[in-house]
Amino acid sequence: MFASHFSAHNIPFGIASSEGHPRRSAATRLENTVIYLDELAKHDLLSSLPKEALDAFSHVDLNGFAALPKSIHQQTRAALQSLFKEPLASLPAGCTDKLNNVTMHLPVSSRDFTDFSCSKDHVLNAGEAIQKKRYLPPGFLHFPIGYSGRTCSLIVSGTSFVRPKGQFRDAQGSIVYGPTKQLDYELELACIIGKPTKLGETVASKHADDHIFGYVLMNDWSARDIQGLEMPPLGPLNGKSFATSLSPWIITLDALQASAVEGQPRELQVASYLMDSNPINSYDIALQADLITGGKSTIICKSNLNAMYWTFRDLVVHQSSNGCCLNTGDILATGTISGSTDDSHGCLLELTNGGQYSFELSDGQSRIYIEDGDEIQISALASDGVGFGECTGKVLPADL
Amino acid sequence: MFASHFSAHNIPFGIASSEGHPRRSAATRLENTVIYLDELAKHDLLSSLPKEALDAFSHVDLNGFAALPKSIHQQTRAALQSLFKEPLASLPAGCTDKLNNVTMHLPVSSRDFTDFSCSKDHVLNAGEAIQKKRYLPPGFLHFPIGYSGRTCSLIVSGTSFVRPKGQFRDAQGSIVYGPTKQLDYELELACIIGKPTKLGETVASKHADDHIFGYVLMNDWSARDIQGLEMPPLGPLNGKSFATSLSPWIITLDALQASAVEGQPRELQVASYLMDSNPINSYDIALQADLITGGKSTIICKSNLNAMYWTFRDLVVHQSSNGCCLNTGDILATGTISGSTDDSHGCLLELTNGGQYSFELSDGQSRIYIEDGDEIQISALASDGVGFGECTGKVLPADL
């Protein structure tokens, strides 16, 4: 699946294991082949790289590698691209595995995770769905608003989870306790922090990219009914913290460079610390969400990262603007990536206008929110052909 | 300071180092003496304890020890109490240090941190201060509301921090960027998770205490102006994530058992998962906050944990009720602990009614919010005489 996303222009980084390679280690992917970086290092096939990179390839997460200078990431990319000019079959036994034989793991160990709200369309549509009015929160045009998520809820693509229980208002407005009746997905991208900062340090916009190791897909599963009751005034907690899916392959800034574009214009002048003198501050990345049930797939959203009002550089700058530190492996996510059209709603809250309308699946069934057994697959492809593969998750019935 | 809090009835756990004991390790405290548990283990003075406990004493955080069964924590407590029947001077050289010579560190490594809102008085007073109306959020009487905090902002007592910058409304209502003008403290207690749970697992009320390793003081420093602008609708982020102080000594449930009391009655029947069949669900713990400036101290709050509407057991149960996991070292905090009287406001937002009134310091100065150079000290003492010592932090001028 998605083999074409992973040409030699991509060179993503992930953590993989298999029966033949039982210990988790750093890996990359070329089409449908996974290549273990620790094995390449053992066979002296990456001898141009510094020892700290080679050592980091045998860690169980990418944090050690991600924290190294960006120049080492670039050297690694170049060394792998050079190696892949020869057929993979010429690599020593044990260096590669077919994707189907491999288990992918969370690529990094994350200590903190912020989910921002970068999409103006999402915020306006969500306001209409919930409060019957299209409006922006008071801070929205001034800085990226966001909330801290719970890192223990992070799961890797392909992991199923149980429908969460909680308290919410039923149709009559009474507060009841039970399995959520409004399970939703959120189509997102997230950046993973490489170079860390210290508490008290701020990051200037021109240095923000230096702190980003790369990007992954994220599905911020949401129980809208639980979330709706708990949000005022402290924001979401149990409506989100039961599962958050990440794609396993981290796509680097270098891989996406050819797809970099100008982001959306500012509607208000922003504070000095958020001024970005480099207008090429976004990426042309097409995103898609599919609902899969009974083996049949239905496209439920097509949108683009470039519709976002706030950029990843803005997120890094704003998060650190109060002296908050960034640790390697930290995750800063976009929030739901919606566009302005009816087919670009990045969550069901928007698509069904708060549960008012149902939508049809390709097999003739209909849905308002996600039902037990449904699987959501999100995927992303940059304009230059570099892709993220997929991020999937299936909902299991609640424990009763 | 606070030597009387640390009699042999206490036996707290912390992480300490000193010139003579440069590597951080587990420690306990008796009055003003710090006793290194790894040294006691080396000298075979804790030979009744299992090897996994002895090994954990040389870790740089208490996570390994905290994750062990509660029976091992109790054995450790008993072994130390037995050892302390003899004068400390009889212990081998290197086992003890005077408190003044010791550097205390964060006691645990924390992956997730939730700050709840357990005090009805705080919520009513904060509503009055900010919105000129006393009201409870819709969920408040149904479950403990809360938000995820950022673990990278956790600092140990005694650590100074720089006044944070951010965007907020000035007196004319314009949104400006600069150092916060409304720096506040929040008097809190927090529990530290010992026994972890897995994603998808829930915790029954009768088992909640099994997951709590112990308690610490917390000062959830808050920039009210930054927080006020960013909160709608996703909750606090940069108004909180610049610094959160923790006291270094973890006080166990066993140490507090003699101070356990009945908590506040429920005003509404709660959902089944929050029903606690054990009415002894809170502690009689007196808390105090002092503002120290120019060497002079002023008491600014006296309150009690037992005024809280929600208990620590409720926090553990609610956090896990959606299947959210708890990891060893995770922190679940009470939010501001305020009482119903004018001298029991656990933050300046309440004390000054949103900045409307100033208050006098013992040296004749006045304050509305915290000024550069001010130090806040919070402390807590349970009715049976077991105490938490202090949690302090000083504010340095903003970087300009």
PDB file of C-alpha atoms in Angstrom, chain B residues 223-317:
ATOM      1  CA  ALA B 223      -0.051  34.409  33.750  1.00  0.00           C
ATOM      2  CA  ARG B 224      -3.682  35.488  34.060  1.00  0.00           C
ATOM      3  CA  ASP B 225      -3.652  37.945  31.166  1.00  0.00           C
ATOM      4  CA  ILE B 226      -2.072  35.476  28.707  1.00  0.00           C
ATOM      5  CA  GLN B 227      -4.339  32.706  29.985  1.00  0.00           C
ATOM      6  CA  GLY B 228      -7.463  34.835  29.697  1.00  0.00           C
ATOM      7  CA  LEU B 229      -6.984  35.576  26.008  1.00  0.00           C
ATOM      8  CA  GLU B 230      -5.973  32.069  24.952  1.00  0.00           C
ATOM      9  CA  MET B 231      -8.485  29.990  26.933  1.00  0.00           C
ATOM     10  CA  PRO B 232     -11.603  30.108  24.762  1.00  0.00           C
ATOM     11  CA  PRO B 233     -12.328  27.404  23.772  1.00  0.00           C
ATOM     12  CA  LEU B 234      -9.390  24.996  24.212  1.00  0.00           C
ATOM     13  CA  GLY B 235      -8.257  25.930  27.730  1.00  0.00           C
ATOM     14  CA  PRO B 236      -4.964  27.232  29.132  1.00  0.00           C
ATOM     15  CA  LEU B 237      -1.626  26.720  27.341  1.00  0.00           C
ATOM     16  CA  ASN B 238       1.040  29.449  27.350  1.00  0.00           C
ATOM     17  CA  GLY B 239      -0.486  31.070  30.430  1.00  0.00           C
ATOM     18  CA  LYS B 240       0.658  28.016  32.412  1.00  0.00           C
ATOM     19  CA  SER B 241       3.437  26.166  30.567  1.00  0.00           C
ATOM     20  CA  PHE B 242       6.371  28.388  31.588  1.00  0.00           C
ATOM     21  CA  ALA B 243       6.837  26.990  35.131  1.00  0.00           C
ATOM     22  CA  THR B 244       5.109  24.613  37.559  1.00  0.00           C
ATOM     23  CA  SER B 245       6.895  24.076  40.882  1.00  0.00           C
ATOM     24  CA  LEU B 246       6.830  20.787  42.818  1.00  0.00           C
ATOM     25  CA  SER B 247       8.028  20.090  46.349  1.00  0.00           C
ATOM     26  CA  PRO B 248      10.840  17.524  46.391  1.00  0.00           C
ATOM     27  CA  TRP B 249       9.566  15.124  49.066  1.00  0.00           C
ATOM     28  CA  ILE B 250       6.801  12.649  48.209  1.00  0.00           C
ATOM     29  CA  ILE B 251       4.583  12.023  51.235  1.00  0.00           C
ATOM     30  CA  THR B 252       3.038   8.549  51.186  1.00  0.00           C
ATOM     31  CA  LEU B 253      -0.541   7.545  51.935  1.00  0.00           C
ATOM     32  CA  ASP B 254       0.769   5.557  54.898  1.00  0.00           C
ATOM     33  CA  ALA B 255       2.302   8.686  56.395  1.00  0.00           C
ATOM     34  CA  LEU B 256      -1.028  10.501  56.055  1.00  0.00           C
ATOM     35  CA  GLN B 257      -3.291   7.680  57.223  1.00  0.00           C
ATOM     36  CA  ALA B 258      -3.809   9.184  60.686  1.00  0.00           C
ATOM     37  CA  SER B 259      -4.968  12.443  59.044  1.00  0.00           C
ATOM     38  CA  ALA B 260      -7.518  10.814  56.730  1.00  0.00           C
ATOM     39  CA  VAL B 261     -11.030  12.246  57.067  1.00  0.00           C
ATOM     40  CA  GLU B 262     -14.400  12.273  55.337  1.00  0.00           C
ATOM     41  CA  GLY B 263     -14.458  14.514  52.281  1.00  0.00           C
ATOM     42  CA  GLN B 264     -17.193  16.937  51.266  1.00  0.00           C
ATOM     43  CA  PRO B 265     -20.692  15.540  50.659  1.00  0.00           C
ATOM     44  CA  ARG B 266     -21.951  15.146  47.070  1.00  0.00           C
ATOM     45  CA  GLU B 267     -24.551  17.745  46.084  1.00  0.00           C
ATOM     46  CA  LEU B 268     -25.733  15.599  43.184  1.00  0.00           C
ATOM     47  CA  GLN B 269     -25.699  11.848  42.811  1.00  0.00           C
ATOM     48  CA  VAL B 270     -22.634  10.969  40.750  1.00  0.00           C
ATOM     49  CA  ALA B 271     -22.313   8.396  37.965  1.00  0.00           C
ATOM     50  CA  SER B 272     -21.702   4.820  39.103  1.00  0.00           C
ATOM     51  CA  TYR B 273     -17.982   4.837  38.277  1.00  0.00           C
ATOM     52  CA  LEU B 274     -17.422   7.814  40.619  1.00  0.00           C
ATOM     53  CA  MET B 275     -19.249   6.327  43.611  1.00  0.00           C
ATOM     54  CA  ASP B 276     -16.763   5.853  46.437  1.00  0.00           C
ATOM     55  CA  SER B 277     -17.972   3.372  49.045  1.00  0.00           C
ATOM     56  CA  ASN B 278     -15.228   4.425  51.461  1.00  0.00           C
ATOM     57  CA  PRO B 279     -16.317   7.722  53.060  1.00  0.00           C
ATOM     58  CA  ILE B 280     -12.812   8.356  54.438  1.00  0.00           C
ATOM     59  CA  ASN B 281     -11.624   9.807  51.155  1.00  0.00           C
ATOM     60  CA  SER B 282      -9.814  13.041  51.993  1.00  0.00           C
ATOM     61  CA  TYR B 283      -7.147  14.306  54.382  1.00  0.00           C
ATOM     62  CA  ASP B 284      -7.088  17.073  56.952  1.00  0.00           C
ATOM     63  CA  ILE B 285      -4.091  18.911  55.503  1.00  0.00           C
ATOM     64  CA  ALA B 286      -3.648  22.601  56.342  1.00  0.00           C
ATOM     65  CA  LEU B 287      -2.014  24.590  53.551  1.00  0.00           C
ATOM     66  CA  GLN B 288      -0.398  27.991  53.638  1.00  0.00           C
ATOM     67  CA  ALA B 289       1.030  30.381  51.064  1.00  0.00           C
ATOM     68  CA  ASP B 290       3.514  33.147  51.860  1.00  0.00           C
ATOM     69  CA  LEU B 291       4.803  35.949  49.680  1.00  0.00           C
ATOM     70  CA  ILE B 292       8.434  36.655  50.553  1.00  0.00           C
ATOM     71  CA  THR B 293      10.144  39.817  49.368  1.00  0.00           C
ATOM     72  CA  GLY B 294      13.160  41.665  50.734  1.00  0.00           C
ATOM     73  CA  GLY B 295      13.576  38.891  53.299  1.00  0.00           C
ATOM     74  CA  LYS B 296      10.126  39.527  54.803  1.00  0.00           C
ATOM     75  CA  SER B 297       7.278  37.066  54.648  1.00  0.00           C
ATOM     76  CA  THR B 298       3.523  37.717  54.461  1.00  0.00           C
ATOM     77  CA  ILE B 299       0.910  34.986  54.799  1.00  0.00           C
ATOM     78  CA  ILE B 300      -1.423  35.331  51.809  1.00  0.00           C
ATOM     79  CA  CYS B 301      -3.528  32.174  52.159  1.00  0.00           C
ATOM     80  CA  LYS B 302      -4.489  29.525  54.692  1.00  0.00           C
ATOM     81  CA  SER B 303      -6.710  26.733  53.436  1.00  0.00           C
ATOM     82  CA  ASN B 304      -7.269  22.992  53.780  1.00  0.00           C
ATOM     83  CA  LEU B 305      -7.305  20.079  51.345  1.00  0.00           C
ATOM     84  CA  ASN B 306     -10.515  18.877  52.917  1.00  0.00           C
ATOM     85  CA  ALA B 307     -12.445  21.810  51.434  1.00  0.00           C
ATOM     86  CA  MET B 308     -12.098  20.156  47.986  1.00  0.00           C
ATOM     87  CA  TYR B 309     -15.251  18.893  46.311  1.00  0.00           C
ATOM     88  CA  TRP B 310     -13.391  16.143  44.426  1.00  0.00           C
ATOM     89  CA  THR B 311     -10.880  13.766  46.026  1.00  0.00           C
ATOM     90  CA  PHE B 312      -7.658  12.270  44.686  1.00  0.00           C
ATOM     91  CA  ARG B 313      -9.457   8.943  44.308  1.00  0.00           C
ATOM     92  CA  ASP B 314     -12.018  10.709  42.102  1.00  0.00           C
ATOM     93  CA  LEU B 315      -9.210  12.143  39.953  1.00  0.00           C
ATOM     94  CA  VAL B 316      -7.620   8.733  39.349  1.00  0.00           C
ATOM     95  CA  VAL B 317     -11.007   7.159  38.590  1.00  0.00           C
TER      96      VAL B 317
END
